[in-house]
Each structure stands twice: as structure tokens, then as C-alpha cells.
PDB file of C-alpha atoms in Angstrom:
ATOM      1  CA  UNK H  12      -4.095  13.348   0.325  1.00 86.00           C
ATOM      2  CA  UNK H  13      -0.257  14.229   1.427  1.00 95.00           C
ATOM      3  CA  UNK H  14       2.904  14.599  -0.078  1.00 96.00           C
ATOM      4  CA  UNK H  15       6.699  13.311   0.394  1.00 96.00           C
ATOM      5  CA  UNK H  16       9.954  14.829  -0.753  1.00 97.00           C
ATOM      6  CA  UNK H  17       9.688  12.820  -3.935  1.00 97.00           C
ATOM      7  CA  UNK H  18       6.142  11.768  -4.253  1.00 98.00           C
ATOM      8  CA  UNK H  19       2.162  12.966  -4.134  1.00 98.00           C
ATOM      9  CA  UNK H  20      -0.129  10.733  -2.977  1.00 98.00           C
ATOM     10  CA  UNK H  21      -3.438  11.004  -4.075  1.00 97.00           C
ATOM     11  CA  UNK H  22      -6.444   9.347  -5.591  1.00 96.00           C
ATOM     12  CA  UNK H  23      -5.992   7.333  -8.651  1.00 96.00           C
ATOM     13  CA  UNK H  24      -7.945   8.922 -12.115  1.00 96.00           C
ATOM     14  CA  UNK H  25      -9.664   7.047 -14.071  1.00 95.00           C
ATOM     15  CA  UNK H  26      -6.998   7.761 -17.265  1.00 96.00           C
ATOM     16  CA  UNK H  27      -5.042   5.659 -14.982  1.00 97.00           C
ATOM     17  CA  UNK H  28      -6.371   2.326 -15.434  1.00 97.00           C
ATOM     18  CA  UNK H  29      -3.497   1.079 -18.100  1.00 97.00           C
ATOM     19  CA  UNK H  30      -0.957   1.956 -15.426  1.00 97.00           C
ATOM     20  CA  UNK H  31      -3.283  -0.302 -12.816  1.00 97.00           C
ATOM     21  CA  UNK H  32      -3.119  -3.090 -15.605  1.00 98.00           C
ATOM     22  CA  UNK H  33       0.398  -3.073 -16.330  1.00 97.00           C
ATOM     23  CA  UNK H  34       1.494  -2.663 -12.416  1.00 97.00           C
ATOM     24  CA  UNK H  35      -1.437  -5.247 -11.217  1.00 97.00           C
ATOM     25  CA  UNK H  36      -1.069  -7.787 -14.272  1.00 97.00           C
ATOM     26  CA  UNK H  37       2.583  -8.617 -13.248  1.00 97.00           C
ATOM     27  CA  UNK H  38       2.952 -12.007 -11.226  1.00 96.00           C
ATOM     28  CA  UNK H  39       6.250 -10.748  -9.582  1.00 96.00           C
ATOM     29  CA  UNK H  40       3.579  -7.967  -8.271  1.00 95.00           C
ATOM     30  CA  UNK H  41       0.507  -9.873  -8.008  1.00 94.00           C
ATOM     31  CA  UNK H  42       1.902 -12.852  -5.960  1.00 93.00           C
ATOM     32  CA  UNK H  43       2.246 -11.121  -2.905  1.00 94.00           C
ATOM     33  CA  UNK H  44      -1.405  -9.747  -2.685  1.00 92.00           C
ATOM     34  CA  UNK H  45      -4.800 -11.800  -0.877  1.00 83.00           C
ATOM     35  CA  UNK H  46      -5.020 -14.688  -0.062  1.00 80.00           C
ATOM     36  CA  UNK H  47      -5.394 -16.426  -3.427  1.00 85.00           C
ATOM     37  CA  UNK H  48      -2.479 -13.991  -5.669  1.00 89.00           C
ATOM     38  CA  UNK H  49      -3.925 -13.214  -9.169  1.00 94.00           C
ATOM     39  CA  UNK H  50      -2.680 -11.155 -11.484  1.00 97.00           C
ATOM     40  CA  UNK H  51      -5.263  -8.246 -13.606  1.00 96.00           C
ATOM     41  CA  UNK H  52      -6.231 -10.102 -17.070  1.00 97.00           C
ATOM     42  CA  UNK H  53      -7.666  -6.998 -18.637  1.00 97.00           C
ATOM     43  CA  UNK H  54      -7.904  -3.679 -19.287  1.00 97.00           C
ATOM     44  CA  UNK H  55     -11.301  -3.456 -17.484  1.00 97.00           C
ATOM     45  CA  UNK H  56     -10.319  -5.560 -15.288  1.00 96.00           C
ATOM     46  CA  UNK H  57      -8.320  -2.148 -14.131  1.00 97.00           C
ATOM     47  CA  UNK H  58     -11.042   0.055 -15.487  1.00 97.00           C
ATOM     48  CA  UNK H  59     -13.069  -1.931 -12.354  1.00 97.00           C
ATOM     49  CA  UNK H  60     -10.169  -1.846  -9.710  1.00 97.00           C
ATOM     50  CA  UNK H  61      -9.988   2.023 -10.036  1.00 97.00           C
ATOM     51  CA  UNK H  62     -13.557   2.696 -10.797  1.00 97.00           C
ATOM     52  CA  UNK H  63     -13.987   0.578  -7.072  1.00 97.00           C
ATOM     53  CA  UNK H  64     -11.288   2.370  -5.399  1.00 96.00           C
ATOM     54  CA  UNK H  65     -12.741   5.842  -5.853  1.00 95.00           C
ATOM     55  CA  UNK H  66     -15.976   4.753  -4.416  1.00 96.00           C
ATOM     56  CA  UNK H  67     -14.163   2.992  -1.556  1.00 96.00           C
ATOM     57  CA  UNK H  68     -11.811   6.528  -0.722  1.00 95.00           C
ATOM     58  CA  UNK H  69     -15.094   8.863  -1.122  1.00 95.00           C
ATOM     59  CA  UNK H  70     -16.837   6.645   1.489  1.00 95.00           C
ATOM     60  CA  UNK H  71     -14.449   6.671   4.041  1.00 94.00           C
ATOM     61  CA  UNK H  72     -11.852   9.579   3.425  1.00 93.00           C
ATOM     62  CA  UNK H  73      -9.306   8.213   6.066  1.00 93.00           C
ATOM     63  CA  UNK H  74      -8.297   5.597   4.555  1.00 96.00           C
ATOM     64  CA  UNK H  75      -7.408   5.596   0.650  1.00 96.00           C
ATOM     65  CA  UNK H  76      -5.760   2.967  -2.021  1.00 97.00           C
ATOM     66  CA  UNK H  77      -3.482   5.609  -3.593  1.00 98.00           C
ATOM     67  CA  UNK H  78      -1.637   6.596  -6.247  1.00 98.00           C
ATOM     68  CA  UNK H  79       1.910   7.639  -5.789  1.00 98.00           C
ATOM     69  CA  UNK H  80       3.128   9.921  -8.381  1.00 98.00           C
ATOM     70  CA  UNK H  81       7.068  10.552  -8.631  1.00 97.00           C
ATOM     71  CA  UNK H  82       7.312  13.948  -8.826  1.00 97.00           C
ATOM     72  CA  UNK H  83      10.998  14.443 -10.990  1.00 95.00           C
ATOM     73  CA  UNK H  84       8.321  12.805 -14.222  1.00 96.00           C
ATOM     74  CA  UNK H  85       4.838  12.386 -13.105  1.00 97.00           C
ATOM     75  CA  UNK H  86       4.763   8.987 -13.452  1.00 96.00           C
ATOM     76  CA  UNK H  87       2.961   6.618 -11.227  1.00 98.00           C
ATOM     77  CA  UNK H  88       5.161   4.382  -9.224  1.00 98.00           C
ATOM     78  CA  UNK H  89       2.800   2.520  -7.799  1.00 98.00           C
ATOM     79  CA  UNK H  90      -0.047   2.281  -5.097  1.00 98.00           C
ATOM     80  CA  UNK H  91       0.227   2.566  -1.531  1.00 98.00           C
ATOM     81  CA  UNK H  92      -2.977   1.868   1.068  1.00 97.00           C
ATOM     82  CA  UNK H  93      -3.986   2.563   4.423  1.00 98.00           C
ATOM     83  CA  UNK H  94      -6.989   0.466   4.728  1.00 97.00           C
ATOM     84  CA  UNK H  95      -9.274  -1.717   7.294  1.00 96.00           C
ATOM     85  CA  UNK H  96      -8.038  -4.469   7.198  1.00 93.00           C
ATOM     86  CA  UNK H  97      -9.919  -7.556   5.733  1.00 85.00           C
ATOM     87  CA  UNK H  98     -11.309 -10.323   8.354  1.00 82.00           C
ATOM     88  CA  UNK H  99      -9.713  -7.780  10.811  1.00 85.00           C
ATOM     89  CA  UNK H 100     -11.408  -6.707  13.898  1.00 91.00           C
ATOM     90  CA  UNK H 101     -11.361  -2.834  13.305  1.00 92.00           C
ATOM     91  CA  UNK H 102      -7.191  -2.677  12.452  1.00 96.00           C
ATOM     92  CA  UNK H 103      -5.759  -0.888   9.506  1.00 97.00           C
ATOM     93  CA  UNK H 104      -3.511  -1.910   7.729  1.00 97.00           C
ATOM     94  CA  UNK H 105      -0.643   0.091   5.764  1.00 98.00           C
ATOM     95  CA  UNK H 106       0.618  -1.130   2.769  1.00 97.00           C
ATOM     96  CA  UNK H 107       2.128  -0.717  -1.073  1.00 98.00           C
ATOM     97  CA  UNK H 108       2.433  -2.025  -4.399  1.00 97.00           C
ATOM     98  CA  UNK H 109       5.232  -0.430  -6.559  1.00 97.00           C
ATOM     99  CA  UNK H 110       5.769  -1.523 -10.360  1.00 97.00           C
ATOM    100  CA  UNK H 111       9.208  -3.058 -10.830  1.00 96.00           C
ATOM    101  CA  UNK H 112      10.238   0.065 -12.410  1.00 96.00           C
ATOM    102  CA  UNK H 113      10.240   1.836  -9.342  1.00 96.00           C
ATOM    103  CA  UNK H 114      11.703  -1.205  -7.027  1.00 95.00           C
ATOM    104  CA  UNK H 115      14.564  -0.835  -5.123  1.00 95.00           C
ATOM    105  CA  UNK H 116      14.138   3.669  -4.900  1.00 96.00           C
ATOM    106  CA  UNK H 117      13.000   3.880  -1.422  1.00 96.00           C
ATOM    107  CA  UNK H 118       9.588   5.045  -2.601  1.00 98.00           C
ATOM    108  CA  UNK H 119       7.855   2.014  -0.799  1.00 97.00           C
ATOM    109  CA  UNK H 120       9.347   3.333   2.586  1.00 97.00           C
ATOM    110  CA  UNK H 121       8.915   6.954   1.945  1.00 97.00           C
ATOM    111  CA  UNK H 122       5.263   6.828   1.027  1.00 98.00           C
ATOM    112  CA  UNK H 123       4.316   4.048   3.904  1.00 98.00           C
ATOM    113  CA  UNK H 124       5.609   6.601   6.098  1.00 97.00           C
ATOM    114  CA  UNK H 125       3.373   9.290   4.539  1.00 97.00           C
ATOM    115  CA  UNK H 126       0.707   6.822   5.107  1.00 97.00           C
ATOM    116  CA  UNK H 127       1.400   6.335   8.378  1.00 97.00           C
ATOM    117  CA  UNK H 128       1.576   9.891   9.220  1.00 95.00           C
ATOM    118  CA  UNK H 129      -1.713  10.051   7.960  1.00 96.00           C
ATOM    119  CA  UNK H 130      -3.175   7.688   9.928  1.00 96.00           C
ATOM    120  CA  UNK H 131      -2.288   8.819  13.006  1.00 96.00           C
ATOM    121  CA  UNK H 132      -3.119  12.625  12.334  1.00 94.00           C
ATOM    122  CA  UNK H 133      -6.877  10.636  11.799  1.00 94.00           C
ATOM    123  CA  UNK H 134      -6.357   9.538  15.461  1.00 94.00           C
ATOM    124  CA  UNK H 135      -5.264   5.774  14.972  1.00 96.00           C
ATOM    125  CA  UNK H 136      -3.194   4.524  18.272  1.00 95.00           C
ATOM    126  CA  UNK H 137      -2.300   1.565  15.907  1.00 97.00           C
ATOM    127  CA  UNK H 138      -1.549   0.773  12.486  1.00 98.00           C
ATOM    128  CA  UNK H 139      -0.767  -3.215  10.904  1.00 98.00           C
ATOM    129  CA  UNK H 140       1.284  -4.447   8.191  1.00 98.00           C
ATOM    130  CA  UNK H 141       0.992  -7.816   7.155  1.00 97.00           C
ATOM    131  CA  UNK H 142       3.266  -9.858   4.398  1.00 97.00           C
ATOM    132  CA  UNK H 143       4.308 -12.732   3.054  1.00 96.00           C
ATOM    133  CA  UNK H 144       7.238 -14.743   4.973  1.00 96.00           C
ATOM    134  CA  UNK H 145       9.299 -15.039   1.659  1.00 95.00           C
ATOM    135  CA  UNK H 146       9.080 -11.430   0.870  1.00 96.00           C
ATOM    136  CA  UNK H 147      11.839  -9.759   1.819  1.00 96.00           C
ATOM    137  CA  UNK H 148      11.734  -6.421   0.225  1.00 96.00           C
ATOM    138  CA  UNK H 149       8.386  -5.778   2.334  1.00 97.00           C
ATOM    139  CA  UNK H 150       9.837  -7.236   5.380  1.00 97.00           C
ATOM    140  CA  UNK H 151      13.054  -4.671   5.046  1.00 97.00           C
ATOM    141  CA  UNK H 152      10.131  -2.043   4.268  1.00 97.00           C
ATOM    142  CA  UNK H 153       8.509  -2.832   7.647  1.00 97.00           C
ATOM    143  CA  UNK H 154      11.630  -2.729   9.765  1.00 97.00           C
ATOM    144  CA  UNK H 155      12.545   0.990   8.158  1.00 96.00           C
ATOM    145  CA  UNK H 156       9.643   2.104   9.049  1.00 96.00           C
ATOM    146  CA  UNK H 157      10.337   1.172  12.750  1.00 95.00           C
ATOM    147  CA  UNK H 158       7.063  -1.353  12.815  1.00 97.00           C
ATOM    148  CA  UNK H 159       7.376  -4.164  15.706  1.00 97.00           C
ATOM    149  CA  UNK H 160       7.792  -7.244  14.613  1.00 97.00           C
ATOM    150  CA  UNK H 161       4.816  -9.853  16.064  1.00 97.00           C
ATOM    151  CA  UNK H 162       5.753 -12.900  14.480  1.00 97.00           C
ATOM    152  CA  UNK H 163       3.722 -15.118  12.168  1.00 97.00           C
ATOM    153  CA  UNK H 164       0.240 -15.019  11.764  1.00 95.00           C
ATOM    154  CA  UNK H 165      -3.164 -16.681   9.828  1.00 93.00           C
ATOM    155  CA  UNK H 166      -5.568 -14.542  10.991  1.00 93.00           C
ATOM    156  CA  UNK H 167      -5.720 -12.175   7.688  1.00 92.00           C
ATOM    157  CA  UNK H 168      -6.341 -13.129   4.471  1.00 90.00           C
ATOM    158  CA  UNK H 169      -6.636 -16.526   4.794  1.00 87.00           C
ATOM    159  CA  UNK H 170      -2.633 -17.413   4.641  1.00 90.00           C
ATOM    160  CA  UNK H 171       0.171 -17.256   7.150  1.00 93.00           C
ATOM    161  CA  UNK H 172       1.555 -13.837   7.344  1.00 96.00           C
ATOM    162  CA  UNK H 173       4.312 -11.778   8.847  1.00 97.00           C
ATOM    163  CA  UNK H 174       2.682  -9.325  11.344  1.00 97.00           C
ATOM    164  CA  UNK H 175       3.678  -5.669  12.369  1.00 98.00           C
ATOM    165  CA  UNK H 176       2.491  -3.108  14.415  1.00 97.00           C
ATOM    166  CA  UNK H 177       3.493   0.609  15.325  1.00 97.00           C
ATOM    167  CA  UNK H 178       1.397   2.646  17.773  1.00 96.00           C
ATOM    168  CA  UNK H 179       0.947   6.490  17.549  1.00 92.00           C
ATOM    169  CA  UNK H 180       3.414   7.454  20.733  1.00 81.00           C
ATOM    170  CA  UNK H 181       5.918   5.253  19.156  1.00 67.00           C
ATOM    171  CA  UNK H 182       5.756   6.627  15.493  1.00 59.00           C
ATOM    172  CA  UNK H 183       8.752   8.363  14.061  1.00 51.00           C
ATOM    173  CA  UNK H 184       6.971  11.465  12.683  1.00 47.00           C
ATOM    174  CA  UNK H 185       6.204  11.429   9.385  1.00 44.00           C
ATOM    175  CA  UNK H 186       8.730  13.900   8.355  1.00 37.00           C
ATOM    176  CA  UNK H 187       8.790  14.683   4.942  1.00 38.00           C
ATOM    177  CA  UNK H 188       4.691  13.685   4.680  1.00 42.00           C
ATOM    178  CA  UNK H 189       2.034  17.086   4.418  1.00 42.00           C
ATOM    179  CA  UNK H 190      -1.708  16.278   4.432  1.00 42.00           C
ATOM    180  CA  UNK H 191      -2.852  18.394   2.136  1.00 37.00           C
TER     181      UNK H 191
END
């Protein structure tokens, strides 16, 4: 996948699944994702998500739901995705799910823009964001990362969203991000 000054993004492993269930059981995580937000239940619940994920990356390799992996311990922050985007008309989305324990570290912003880079070195012209009005840490993400603000939408995921957009020729390169 690529790499960041502090992270690797890659695939999730399957060994990874408890990390998937305690980052994706969490309401304070889980509220902000679909349309309907429900948090993991169980252990194979996660065992699925991962299982599905790895089948979804290997059949289209430029996109990915990945894991980002701090590299000062190894752990796994969290998950960041740059993905069709559901009920879309051919957009991608970019987007991320950290675990509280890695809130508030810039990781969100520096692996989005990873993500982003990644994208466009796949030839995108445009990539989406999309999140809830109320949450503001993903809204702040957004404007770091430069996207345009489009207002409010319904179109995705069957709830009224914030939209972004940023187009290739107005991308700040993805600086610290190295497909690998």
C-alpha cells in the first residue's frame, strides 16, 4: 500500500480481527458510519468484516479499507479507506476510522492524505468525503486536507451528509505518502 512519516498503511491480517472488534464495537466510533450506525457485537462479527475486506482489496487493488499501523509500537490505530462510494455514481470516497486511543494525533489527516495521494497516482481527477453534520473532528479532518466544502447532502448513505471534494490539479501532494 504506502507509507507516512508515522504510519504504514496496508491490508488488515486476519490476527487482526480483535483490534476490528474493539475499534468497530465502540458507539463513539460506530455512530458516525452508514446510514443506520451499529456498533460490531462479536468477535466474528470482526472475523467477517476483515475476512470481507481482503476479498474486497484483492478485487479491486485501487481502492483498499486499510489498516494503519503506528510505526513508534506497531499498533493499529485504526482504518482508513479509499473506496467507491455506496449509491454513488462512480465517486470514491476517502475516509477513516481511528480508535479513541489514537484520537486527537493527527493520524486521521496524515493517512487521508496518504490515501489521497494514492488515489490520484491511480488516475482519479476527483476524490469525496462525506460526514456527519455534528462531527466535527472529521469536518476539521476535511478542511486540513484542503477538500472543498459542497454543502449538505442526502444522496449517500441514505442520511444528510456534509460533502467534500478535491480534484487531482488541486491536491496538495501527498508529501510524506510512498506507494510501495
Amino acid at each position: 500500500m504506502f507509507e507516512t512519516e508515522r504510519c504504514i498503511v496496508r491490508d488488515w491480517r486476519p490476527d487482526e480481527a480483535q483490534r476490528v472488534f474493539d475499534l468497530y464495537s465502540r458507539w463513539e466510533v460506530a455512530k458516525w458510519l452508514g446510514a443506520t450506525p451499529r456498533p460490531l457485537e462479536t468477535l466474528e462479527e470482526a472475523e467477517r468484516v476483515v475476512s470481507r475486506w481482503a476479498e474486497l482489496n484483492a478485487e479491486a487493488p485501487d481502492y483498499g479499507r486499510w489498516a494503519v499501523e503506528r510505526r513508534a509500537d506497531g499498533v493499529v490505530a485504526g482504518t482508513v479507506l479509499l473506496v467507491p462510494i455506496p449509491d454513488g455514481d462512480g465517486e470514491v470516497e476517502v475516509g477513516w476510522h481511528f480508535h479513541p486511543d489514537s484520537w486527537g494525533q493527527g493520524l486521521a489527516t496524515e493517512t487521508a492524505r496518504g490515501a489521497l495521494g494514492w488515489g490520484f497516482g491511480t488516475g482519479l481527477q476527483e476524490i469525496l468525503a462525506v460526514v456527519r453534520p455534528d462531527n466535527t473532528p472529521s469536518l476539521n479532518v476535511c478542511r486540513r486536507l484542503g477538500m472543498e466544502e459542497l454543502g449538505r447532502t442526502e444522496r449517500f448513505y441514505g442520511t444528510e451528509l456534509e460533502l467534500f471534494r478535491v480534484r487531482a490539479e488541486a491536491s496538495v501532494p501527498a508529501r510524506s505518502a510512498e506507494a510501495r
